[in-house]
PDB file of C-alpha atoms and ligand atoms in Angstrom:
ATOM      1  CA  UNK A   1     -63.704  58.868-107.874  1.00  0.00           C
ATOM      2  CA  UNK A   2     -61.366  60.076-110.625  1.00  0.00           C
ATOM      3  CA  UNK A   3     -64.139  61.971-112.417  1.00  0.00           C
ATOM      4  CA  UNK A   4     -65.320  63.514-109.172  1.00  0.00           C
ATOM      5  CA  UNK A   5     -61.830  64.848-108.534  1.00  0.00           C
ATOM      6  CA  UNK A   6     -61.336  66.072-112.094  1.00  0.00           C
ATOM      7  CA  UNK A   7     -64.585  67.991-111.944  1.00  0.00           C
ATOM      8  CA  UNK A   8     -63.906  69.831-108.741  1.00  0.00           C
ATOM      9  CA  UNK A   9     -63.867  73.120-110.665  1.00  0.00           C
ATOM     10  CA  UNK A  10     -67.539  72.570-111.522  1.00  0.00           C
ATOM     11  CA  UNK A  11     -68.453  72.840-107.857  1.00  0.00           C
ATOM     12  CA  UNK A  12     -69.954  69.365-107.883  1.00  0.00           C
ATOM     13  CA  UNK A  13     -71.274  68.136-104.535  1.00  0.00           C
ATOM     14  CA  UNK A  14     -74.070  65.669-105.276  1.00  0.00           C
ATOM     15  CA  UNK A  15     -76.850  65.273-102.747  1.00  0.00           C
ATOM     16  CA  UNK A  16     -77.213  61.730-101.416  1.00  0.00           C
ATOM     17  CA  UNK A  17     -80.127  62.345 -99.074  1.00  0.00           C
ATOM     18  CA  UNK A  18     -83.460  62.138-100.868  1.00  0.00           C
ATOM     19  CA  UNK A  19     -85.339  63.677 -97.940  1.00  0.00           C
ATOM     20  CA  UNK A  20     -83.343  66.848 -98.271  1.00  0.00           C
ATOM     21  CA  UNK A  21     -83.869  66.940-102.034  1.00  0.00           C
ATOM     22  CA  UNK A  22     -87.595  66.618-101.439  1.00  0.00           C
ATOM     23  CA  UNK A  23     -87.545  69.292 -98.762  1.00  0.00           C
ATOM     24  CA  UNK A  24     -85.795  71.728-101.125  1.00  0.00           C
ATOM     25  CA  UNK A  25     -88.362  71.024-103.844  1.00  0.00           C
ATOM     26  CA  UNK A  26     -91.187  71.590-101.356  1.00  0.00           C
ATOM     27  CA  UNK A  27     -89.750  74.972-100.381  1.00  0.00           C
ATOM     28  CA  UNK A  28     -91.018  76.517-103.618  1.00  0.00           C
ATOM     29  CA  UNK A  29     -94.113  78.655-103.069  1.00  0.00           C
ATOM     30  CA  UNK A  30     -95.869  76.932-105.966  1.00  0.00           C
ATOM     31  CA  UNK A  31     -96.953  80.294-107.347  1.00  0.00           C
ATOM     32  CA  UNK A  32     -94.711  80.254-110.403  1.00  0.00           C
ATOM     33  CA  UNK A  33     -95.612  78.232-113.474  1.00  0.00           C
ATOM     34  CA  UNK A  34     -92.146  78.329-115.033  1.00  0.00           C
ATOM     35  CA  UNK A  35     -89.093  76.889-113.293  1.00  0.00           C
ATOM     36  CA  UNK A  36     -85.379  76.611-114.076  1.00  0.00           C
ATOM     37  CA  UNK A  37     -83.092  74.252-112.181  1.00  0.00           C
ATOM     38  CA  UNK A  38     -79.422  75.228-112.231  1.00  0.00           C
ATOM     39  CA  UNK A  39     -76.966  72.312-112.185  1.00  0.00           C
ATOM     40  CA  UNK A  40     -79.224  69.246-111.886  1.00  0.00           C
ATOM     41  CA  UNK A  41     -76.230  66.882-111.982  1.00  0.00           C
ATOM     42  CA  UNK A  42     -77.588  63.344-111.626  1.00  0.00           C
ATOM     43  CA  UNK A  43     -81.105  64.625-111.034  1.00  0.00           C
ATOM     44  CA  UNK A  44     -81.622  63.960-107.337  1.00  0.00           C
ATOM     45  CA  UNK A  45     -83.594  67.199-106.925  1.00  0.00           C
ATOM     46  CA  UNK A  46     -84.942  67.088-110.487  1.00  0.00           C
ATOM     47  CA  UNK A  47     -86.828  63.914-109.593  1.00  0.00           C
ATOM     48  CA  UNK A  48     -89.113  65.918-107.290  1.00  0.00           C
ATOM     49  CA  UNK A  49     -89.725  68.670-109.833  1.00  0.00           C
ATOM     50  CA  UNK A  50     -90.192  66.963-113.135  1.00  0.00           C
ATOM     51  CA  UNK A  51     -93.594  65.339-112.661  1.00  0.00           C
ATOM     52  CA  UNK A  52     -95.706  68.449-112.198  1.00  0.00           C
ATOM     53  CA  UNK A  53     -97.713  68.992-115.412  1.00  0.00           C
ATOM     54  CA  UNK A  54     -98.680  72.504-114.309  1.00  0.00           C
ATOM     55  CA  UNK A  55     -95.069  73.680-114.480  1.00  0.00           C
ATOM     56  CA  UNK A  56     -92.958  74.431-117.521  1.00  0.00           C
ATOM     57  CA  UNK A  57     -89.726  73.004-116.151  1.00  0.00           C
ATOM     58  CA  UNK A  58     -86.240  73.268-117.659  1.00  0.00           C
ATOM     59  CA  UNK A  59     -82.674  72.706-116.504  1.00  0.00           C
ATOM     60  CA  UNK A  60     -79.283  74.125-117.361  1.00  0.00           C
ATOM     61  CA  UNK A  61     -76.284  71.875-116.797  1.00  0.00           C
ATOM     62  CA  UNK A  62     -72.719  72.554-117.910  1.00  0.00           C
ATOM     63  CA  UNK A  63     -71.347  69.029-117.538  1.00  0.00           C
ATOM     64  CA  UNK A  64     -71.784  66.895-120.660  1.00  0.00           C
ATOM     65  CA  UNK A  65     -71.793  63.570-118.789  1.00  0.00           C
ATOM     66  CA  UNK A  66     -74.544  64.766-116.458  1.00  0.00           C
ATOM     67  CA  UNK A  67     -76.570  65.986-119.448  1.00  0.00           C
ATOM     68  CA  UNK A  68     -76.257  62.548-121.091  1.00  0.00           C
ATOM     69  CA  UNK A  69     -77.316  60.888-117.834  1.00  0.00           C
ATOM     70  CA  UNK A  70     -80.356  63.165-117.535  1.00  0.00           C
ATOM     71  CA  UNK A  71     -81.442  62.528-121.147  1.00  0.00           C
ATOM     72  CA  UNK A  72     -81.279  58.814-120.495  1.00  0.00           C
ATOM     73  CA  UNK A  73     -83.180  58.825-117.189  1.00  0.00           C
ATOM     74  CA  UNK A  74     -85.634  61.663-117.869  1.00  0.00           C
ATOM     75  CA  UNK A  75     -86.331  61.478-121.628  1.00  0.00           C
ATOM     76  CA  UNK A  76     -88.913  64.267-121.618  1.00  0.00           C
ATOM     77  CA  UNK A  77     -86.847  66.690-119.541  1.00  0.00           C
ATOM     78  CA  UNK A  78     -85.803  69.908-121.280  1.00  0.00           C
ATOM     79  CA  UNK A  79     -82.104  70.262-120.532  1.00  0.00           C
ATOM     80  CA  UNK A  80     -80.009  73.088-121.886  1.00  0.00           C
ATOM     81  CA  UNK A  81     -76.365  72.052-121.994  1.00  0.00           C
ATOM     82  CA  UNK A  82     -74.470  75.182-121.084  1.00  0.00           C
ATOM     83  CA  UNK A  83     -73.338  77.737-118.547  1.00  0.00           C
ATOM     84  CA  UNK A  84     -76.052  79.451-116.484  1.00  0.00           C
ATOM     85  CA  UNK A  85     -73.835  82.526-116.228  1.00  0.00           C
ATOM     86  CA  UNK A  86     -73.708  82.921-120.001  1.00  0.00           C
ATOM     87  CA  UNK A  87     -77.173  81.875-121.136  1.00  0.00           C
ATOM     88  CA  UNK A  88     -79.677  84.459-122.356  1.00  0.00           C
ATOM     89  CA  UNK A  89     -82.294  84.491-119.599  1.00  0.00           C
ATOM     90  CA  UNK A  90     -84.718  86.756-121.454  1.00  0.00           C
ATOM     91  CA  UNK A  91     -85.276  84.319-124.294  1.00  0.00           C
ATOM     92  CA  UNK A  92     -85.365  81.180-122.117  1.00  0.00           C
ATOM     93  CA  UNK A  93     -89.107  81.217-121.359  1.00  0.00           C
ATOM     94  CA  UNK A  94     -89.904  84.630-122.854  1.00  0.00           C
ATOM     95  CA  UNK A  95     -91.519  85.316-119.476  1.00  0.00           C
ATOM     96  CA  UNK A  96     -90.736  85.324-115.755  1.00  0.00           C
ATOM     97  CA  UNK A  97     -89.587  82.136-114.026  1.00  0.00           C
ATOM     98  CA  UNK A  98     -88.469  80.802-110.655  1.00  0.00           C
ATOM     99  CA  UNK A  99     -85.011  79.311-110.046  1.00  0.00           C
ATOM    100  CA  UNK A 100     -84.143  76.300-107.939  1.00  0.00           C
ATOM    101  CA  UNK A 101     -80.974  74.334-107.328  1.00  0.00           C
ATOM    102  CA  UNK A 102     -78.331  72.799-105.191  1.00  0.00           C
ATOM    103  CA  UNK A 103     -76.014  75.300-106.755  1.00  0.00           C
ATOM    104  CA  UNK A 104     -72.394  74.941-107.823  1.00  0.00           C
ATOM    105  CA  UNK A 105     -70.781  76.622-104.806  1.00  0.00           C
ATOM    106  CA  UNK A 106     -67.834  78.050-106.733  1.00  0.00           C
ATOM    107  CA  UNK A 107     -70.178  80.436-108.576  1.00  0.00           C
ATOM    108  CA  UNK A 108     -72.698  81.236-105.794  1.00  0.00           C
ATOM    109  CA  UNK A 109     -72.074  84.969-105.766  1.00  0.00           C
ATOM    110  CA  UNK A 110     -72.133  85.202-109.546  1.00  0.00           C
ATOM    111  CA  UNK A 111     -75.494  83.392-109.627  1.00  0.00           C
ATOM    112  CA  UNK A 112     -76.873  85.844-107.066  1.00  0.00           C
ATOM    113  CA  UNK A 113     -75.558  88.915-108.899  1.00  0.00           C
ATOM    114  CA  UNK A 114     -77.245  87.555-112.053  1.00  0.00           C
ATOM    115  CA  UNK A 115     -80.512  87.184-110.152  1.00  0.00           C
ATOM    116  CA  UNK A 116     -80.179  90.793-108.989  1.00  0.00           C
ATOM    117  CA  UNK A 117     -79.548  91.959-112.575  1.00  0.00           C
ATOM    118  CA  UNK A 118     -82.636  90.034-113.773  1.00  0.00           C
ATOM    119  CA  UNK A 119     -84.851  90.813-110.781  1.00  0.00           C
ATOM    120  CA  UNK A 120     -87.862  91.635-112.939  1.00  0.00           C
ATOM    121  CA  UNK A 121     -87.617  88.275-114.679  1.00  0.00           C
ATOM    122  CA  UNK A 122     -87.036  86.144-111.562  1.00  0.00           C
ATOM    123  CA  UNK A 123     -89.812  86.331-108.926  1.00  0.00           C
ATOM    124  CA  UNK A 124     -88.484  83.512-106.741  1.00  0.00           C
ATOM    125  CA  UNK A 125     -85.271  81.609-105.958  1.00  0.00           C
ATOM    126  CA  UNK A 126     -85.001  78.533-103.746  1.00  0.00           C
ATOM    127  CA  UNK A 127     -81.455  77.364-103.448  1.00  0.00           C
ATOM    128  CA  UNK A 128     -78.788  75.638-101.488  1.00  0.00           C
ATOM    129  CA  UNK A 129     -75.567  77.522-100.906  1.00  0.00           C
ATOM    130  CA  UNK A 130     -72.660  77.082 -98.557  1.00  0.00           C
ATOM    131  CA  UNK A 131     -74.001  78.090 -95.135  1.00  0.00           C
ATOM    132  CA  UNK A 132     -71.771  81.125 -94.892  1.00  0.00           C
ATOM    133  CA  UNK A 133     -73.070  82.571 -98.181  1.00  0.00           C
ATOM    134  CA  UNK A 134     -76.683  81.837 -97.196  1.00  0.00           C
ATOM    135  CA  UNK A 135     -76.177  83.596 -93.852  1.00  0.00           C
ATOM    136  CA  UNK A 136     -74.527  86.573 -95.501  1.00  0.00           C
ATOM    137  CA  UNK A 137     -77.352  86.986 -98.006  1.00  0.00           C
ATOM    138  CA  UNK A 138     -79.968  86.767 -95.241  1.00  0.00           C
ATOM    139  CA  UNK A 139     -78.082  89.027 -92.781  1.00  0.00           C
ATOM    140  CA  UNK A 140     -79.607  92.242 -91.432  1.00  0.00           C
ATOM    141  CA  UNK A 141     -77.896  95.632 -90.973  1.00  0.00           C
ATOM    142  CA  UNK A 142     -75.707  95.765 -87.892  1.00  0.00           C
ATOM    143  CA  UNK A 143     -74.370  92.255 -88.364  1.00  0.00           C
ATOM    144  CA  UNK A 144     -70.696  91.683 -89.180  1.00  0.00           C
ATOM    145  CA  UNK A 145     -71.595  89.438 -92.097  1.00  0.00           C
ATOM    146  CA  UNK A 146     -74.042  91.889 -93.695  1.00  0.00           C
ATOM    147  CA  UNK A 147     -72.559  92.788 -97.088  1.00  0.00           C
ATOM    148  CA  UNK A 148     -73.030  93.835-100.700  1.00  0.00           C
ATOM    149  CA  UNK A 149     -75.339  90.968-101.674  1.00  0.00           C
ATOM    150  CA  UNK A 150     -77.430  91.373 -98.508  1.00  0.00           C
ATOM    151  CA  UNK A 151     -78.156  95.011 -99.385  1.00  0.00           C
ATOM    152  CA  UNK A 152     -78.650  94.584-103.122  1.00  0.00           C
ATOM    153  CA  UNK A 153     -80.882  91.513-102.857  1.00  0.00           C
ATOM    154  CA  UNK A 154     -82.929  92.722 -99.906  1.00  0.00           C
ATOM    155  CA  UNK A 155     -83.740  95.890-101.866  1.00  0.00           C
ATOM    156  CA  UNK A 156     -85.836  93.722-104.210  1.00  0.00           C
ATOM    157  CA  UNK A 157     -86.429  90.416-102.419  1.00  0.00           C
ATOM    158  CA  UNK A 158     -87.726  89.111 -99.103  1.00  0.00           C
ATOM    159  CA  UNK A 159     -85.028  86.727 -97.955  1.00  0.00           C
ATOM    160  CA  UNK A 160     -85.695  83.718 -95.728  1.00  0.00           C
ATOM    161  CA  UNK A 161     -83.091  81.374 -94.253  1.00  0.00           C
ATOM    162  CA  UNK A 162     -84.971  78.054 -94.361  1.00  0.00           C
ATOM    163  CA  UNK A 163     -82.715  75.299 -92.977  1.00  0.00           C
ATOM    164  CA  UNK A 164     -79.137  74.131 -92.469  1.00  0.00           C
ATOM    165  CA  UNK A 165     -77.770  71.016 -94.199  1.00  0.00           C
ATOM    166  CA  UNK A 166     -74.973  68.830 -92.888  1.00  0.00           C
ATOM    167  CA  UNK A 167     -71.888  68.230 -95.086  1.00  0.00           C
ATOM    168  CA  UNK A 168     -72.245  64.426 -94.861  1.00  0.00           C
ATOM    169  CA  UNK A 169     -75.333  64.313 -97.058  1.00  0.00           C
ATOM    170  CA  UNK A 170     -73.183  65.133-100.097  1.00  0.00           C
ATOM    171  CA  UNK A 171     -70.803  63.164-102.262  1.00  0.00           C
ATOM    172  CA  UNK A 172     -68.072  64.302-102.047  1.00  0.00           C
ATOM    173  CA  UNK A 173     -68.776  66.171 -98.778  1.00  0.00           C
ATOM    174  CA  UNK A 174     -67.930  69.871 -99.013  1.00  0.00           C
ATOM    175  CA  UNK A 175     -65.657  71.378 -96.344  1.00  0.00           C
ATOM    176  CA  UNK A 176     -68.463  73.488 -94.936  1.00  0.00           C
ATOM    177  CA  UNK A 177     -72.105  73.159 -94.013  1.00  0.00           C
ATOM    178  CA  UNK A 178     -74.801  74.231 -96.432  1.00  0.00           C
ATOM    179  CA  UNK A 179     -78.108  76.025 -96.107  1.00  0.00           C
ATOM    180  CA  UNK A 180     -81.248  76.569 -98.120  1.00  0.00           C
ATOM    181  CA  UNK A 181     -82.649  80.056 -98.581  1.00  0.00           C
ATOM    182  CA  UNK A 182     -85.671  81.451-100.392  1.00  0.00           C
ATOM    183  CA  UNK A 183     -85.806  84.813-102.139  1.00  0.00           C
ATOM    184  CA  UNK A 184     -89.249  86.185-103.006  1.00  0.00           C
ATOM    185  CA  UNK A 185     -89.542  89.318-105.101  1.00  0.00           C
ATOM    186  CA  UNK A 186     -91.062  92.215-103.116  1.00  0.00           C
ATOM    187  CA  UNK A 187     -93.230  94.867-104.762  1.00  0.00           C
ATOM    188  CA  UNK A 188     -90.506  97.490-105.170  1.00  0.00           C
ATOM    189  CA  UNK A 189     -90.294  98.451-108.829  1.00  0.00           C
ATOM    190  CA  UNK A 190     -87.927 101.385-108.482  1.00  0.00           C
ATOM    191  CA  UNK A 191     -85.551 102.424-105.709  1.00  0.00           C
ATOM    192  CA  UNK A 192     -86.354 106.093-106.402  1.00  0.00           C
ATOM    193  CA  UNK A 193     -82.701 106.848-107.033  1.00  0.00           C
ATOM    194  CA  UNK A 194     -80.098 106.321-109.761  1.00  0.00           C
ATOM    195  CA  UNK A 195     -79.869 102.532-109.437  1.00  0.00           C
ATOM    196  CA  UNK A 196     -76.466 102.226-111.111  1.00  0.00           C
ATOM    197  CA  UNK A 197     -75.077 104.762-108.675  1.00  0.00           C
ATOM    198  CA  UNK A 198     -76.805 102.915-105.800  1.00  0.00           C
ATOM    199  CA  UNK A 199     -75.012  99.672-106.724  1.00  0.00           C
ATOM    200  CA  UNK A 200     -71.713 101.537-107.016  1.00  0.00           C
ATOM    201  CA  UNK A 201     -72.259 103.241-103.641  1.00  0.00           C
ATOM    202  CA  UNK A 202     -73.012  99.926-101.919  1.00  0.00           C
ATOM    203  CA  UNK A 203     -69.934  98.293-103.469  1.00  0.00           C
ATOM    204  CA  UNK A 204     -67.605 101.170-102.629  1.00  0.00           C
ATOM    205  CA  UNK A 205     -69.063 101.420 -99.120  1.00  0.00           C
ATOM    206  CA  UNK A 206     -68.302  97.772 -98.346  1.00  0.00           C
ATOM    207  CA  UNK A 207     -64.984  97.774-100.155  1.00  0.00           C
ATOM    208  CA  UNK A 208     -63.334  99.064 -97.006  1.00  0.00           C
ATOM    209  CA  UNK A 209     -65.915  97.926 -94.528  1.00  0.00           C
ATOM    210  CA  UNK A 210     -63.976  98.936 -91.418  1.00  0.00           C
ATOM    211  CA  UNK A 211     -64.001 102.584 -92.464  1.00  0.00           C
ATOM    212  CA  UNK A 212     -66.717 105.141 -91.890  1.00  0.00           C
ATOM    213  CA  UNK A 213     -68.787 105.966 -94.975  1.00  0.00           C
ATOM    214  CA  UNK A 214     -67.085 109.365 -95.137  1.00  0.00           C
ATOM    215  CA  UNK A 215     -63.751 107.663 -95.751  1.00  0.00           C
ATOM    216  CA  UNK A 216     -65.024 104.655 -97.656  1.00  0.00           C
ATOM    217  CA  UNK A 217     -66.806 106.849-100.230  1.00  0.00           C
ATOM    218  CA  UNK A 218     -63.768 109.071-100.908  1.00  0.00           C
ATOM    219  CA  UNK A 219     -62.637 107.084-103.984  1.00  0.00           C
ATOM    220  CA  UNK A 220     -65.919 108.041-105.707  1.00  0.00           C
ATOM    221  CA  UNK A 221     -64.646 111.599-105.892  1.00  0.00           C
ATOM    222  CA  UNK A 222     -68.066 113.085-105.102  1.00  0.00           C
ATOM    223  CA  UNK A 223     -69.161 115.967-102.910  1.00  0.00           C
ATOM    224  CA  UNK A 224     -70.597 114.445 -99.708  1.00  0.00           C
ATOM    225  CA  UNK A 225     -71.744 117.688 -98.089  1.00  0.00           C
ATOM    226  CA  UNK A 226     -75.491 117.017 -98.533  1.00  0.00           C
ATOM    227  CA  UNK A 227     -75.312 113.668 -96.750  1.00  0.00           C
ATOM    228  CA  UNK A 228     -76.362 113.689 -93.073  1.00  0.00           C
ATOM    229  CA  UNK A 229     -73.343 113.511 -90.771  1.00  0.00           C
ATOM    230  CA  UNK A 230     -74.956 110.659 -88.797  1.00  0.00           C
ATOM    231  CA  UNK A 231     -74.791 108.452 -91.897  1.00  0.00           C
ATOM    232  CA  UNK A 232     -71.263 109.488 -92.861  1.00  0.00           C
ATOM    233  CA  UNK A 233     -70.027 108.493 -89.413  1.00  0.00           C
ATOM    234  CA  UNK A 234     -71.419 104.975 -89.765  1.00  0.00           C
ATOM    235  CA  UNK A 235     -69.861 102.004 -91.497  1.00  0.00           C
ATOM    236  CA  UNK A 236     -71.547 100.333 -94.490  1.00  0.00           C
ATOM    237  CA  UNK A 237     -72.481  97.300 -92.400  1.00  0.00           C
ATOM    238  CA  UNK A 238     -74.648  99.526 -90.182  1.00  0.00           C
ATOM    239  CA  UNK A 239     -76.736 100.981 -93.029  1.00  0.00           C
ATOM    240  CA  UNK A 240     -80.148  99.876 -94.283  1.00  0.00           C
ATOM    241  CA  UNK A 241     -81.281  99.827 -97.911  1.00  0.00           C
ATOM    242  CA  UNK A 242     -83.138 103.101 -97.220  1.00  0.00           C
ATOM    243  CA  UNK A 243     -79.908 104.684 -95.875  1.00  0.00           C
ATOM    244  CA  UNK A 244     -78.031 103.703 -99.037  1.00  0.00           C
ATOM    245  CA  UNK A 245     -80.825 105.145-101.189  1.00  0.00           C
ATOM    246  CA  UNK A 246     -80.682 108.411 -99.281  1.00  0.00           C
ATOM    247  CA  UNK A 247     -76.897 108.580 -99.632  1.00  0.00           C
ATOM    248  CA  UNK A 248     -77.158 107.842-103.372  1.00  0.00           C
ATOM    249  CA  UNK A 249     -79.633 110.693-103.818  1.00  0.00           C
ATOM    250  CA  UNK A 250     -77.417 113.142-101.888  1.00  0.00           C
ATOM    251  CA  UNK A 251     -74.147 112.399-103.704  1.00  0.00           C
ATOM    252  CA  UNK A 252     -73.249 115.474-105.730  1.00  0.00           C
ATOM    253  CA  UNK A 253     -70.890 115.806-108.651  1.00  0.00           C
ATOM    254  CA  UNK A 254     -67.850 117.814-107.616  1.00  0.00           C
ATOM    255  CA  UNK A 255     -67.637 121.050-109.538  1.00  0.00           C
TER     256      UNK A 255
HETATM  257  N1  SAH B   1     -78.200  69.337-108.126  1.00  0.00           N
HETATM  258  C1  SAH B   1     -77.277  68.200-108.059  1.00  0.00           C
HETATM  259  C2  SAH B   1     -75.828  68.619-108.380  1.00  0.00           C
HETATM  260  C3  SAH B   1     -75.256  69.690-107.518  1.00  0.00           C
HETATM  261  S1  SAH B   1     -73.559  69.994-107.852  1.00  0.00           S
HETATM  262  C4  SAH B   1     -77.367  67.539-106.697  1.00  0.00           C
HETATM  263  O1  SAH B   1     -77.937  68.139-105.792  1.00  0.00           O
HETATM  264  O2  SAH B   1     -76.842  66.450-106.532  1.00  0.00           O
HETATM  265  C5  SAH B   1     -73.626  71.410-108.917  1.00  0.00           C
HETATM  266  C6  SAH B   1     -73.997  71.079-110.374  1.00  0.00           C
HETATM  267  O3  SAH B   1     -73.889  72.291-111.118  1.00  0.00           O
HETATM  268  C7  SAH B   1     -73.087  70.085-111.070  1.00  0.00           C
HETATM  269  O4  SAH B   1     -73.873  69.124-111.726  1.00  0.00           O
HETATM  270  C8  SAH B   1     -72.286  70.929-112.065  1.00  0.00           C
HETATM  271  O5  SAH B   1     -71.904  70.216-113.216  1.00  0.00           O
HETATM  272  C9  SAH B   1     -73.258  72.043-112.384  1.00  0.00           C
HETATM  273  N2  SAH B   1     -72.658  73.309-112.814  1.00  0.00           N
HETATM  274  C10 SAH B   1     -71.470  73.849-112.421  1.00  0.00           C
HETATM  275  N3  SAH B   1     -71.281  75.039-112.992  1.00  0.00           N
HETATM  276  C11 SAH B   1     -72.383  75.289-113.765  1.00  0.00           C
HETATM  277  C12 SAH B   1     -72.777  76.377-114.616  1.00  0.00           C
HETATM  278  N4  SAH B   1     -71.998  77.456-114.750  1.00  0.00           N
HETATM  279  N5  SAH B   1     -73.973  76.303-115.252  1.00  0.00           N
HETATM  280  C13 SAH B   1     -74.771  75.210-115.113  1.00  0.00           C
HETATM  281  N6  SAH B   1     -74.447  74.156-114.320  1.00  0.00           N
HETATM  282  C14 SAH B   1     -73.269  74.189-113.652  1.00  0.00           C
END
């Protein structure tokens, strides 16, 4: 119990229910031949992934004790001891790969922003998050929980909310329920706008989400006169990916 407490900052909630581990593993499309598991811990999910000879399977785990445990129980498993947020994803497989995991909840958003940044390297993600994060990622425009990650990820991925998981199947149980989602890369290669400016526009738009876009975008210091009034009167949470692209293309430098 002591170690569990001391490691709280690692976001460790170990799955106890094998059926759920198996169900997560089965949620992969099976189309990808390279797979990375983030945070395998004691390997409850790993067990259902490791035996497939058709898949080049690797794990990244930050906790030394877990890595030692994995080496002992799965001698052939390729485990990188380190931080997923810091590892070089381009040189991991030198090719595209899917991601799976019962993720460390304290870094959920950072994992998802990394996926967004590496969207052309990561065709698929199957993962467990706290339910609230999963719902936010999968939310559609018009919903109060639709936010930055919903827009950015849905620009490049089809997002499916797969199933909800009760807190009692974990040790220690988290305070909230969890949910498994699947992201599958769509065929959009370019958003047909300045993508850096798009990301900035989405972030600034949601920064003050109660305000209309006209007011929310003011801090950007741009000329908004080419943007349709109907869009400027809406709030960020009411706008689709296409609306944000249009706004990005109509933002003008102020002279
Ligand atoms: N998949 C296991 C463990 C889930 S808990 C299970 O379902 O039981 C989350 C795991 O992520 C822990 O093992 C924790 O040590 C690991 N972890 C936390 N931060 C990490 C990081 N930045 N990079 C890689 N692994 C991390």
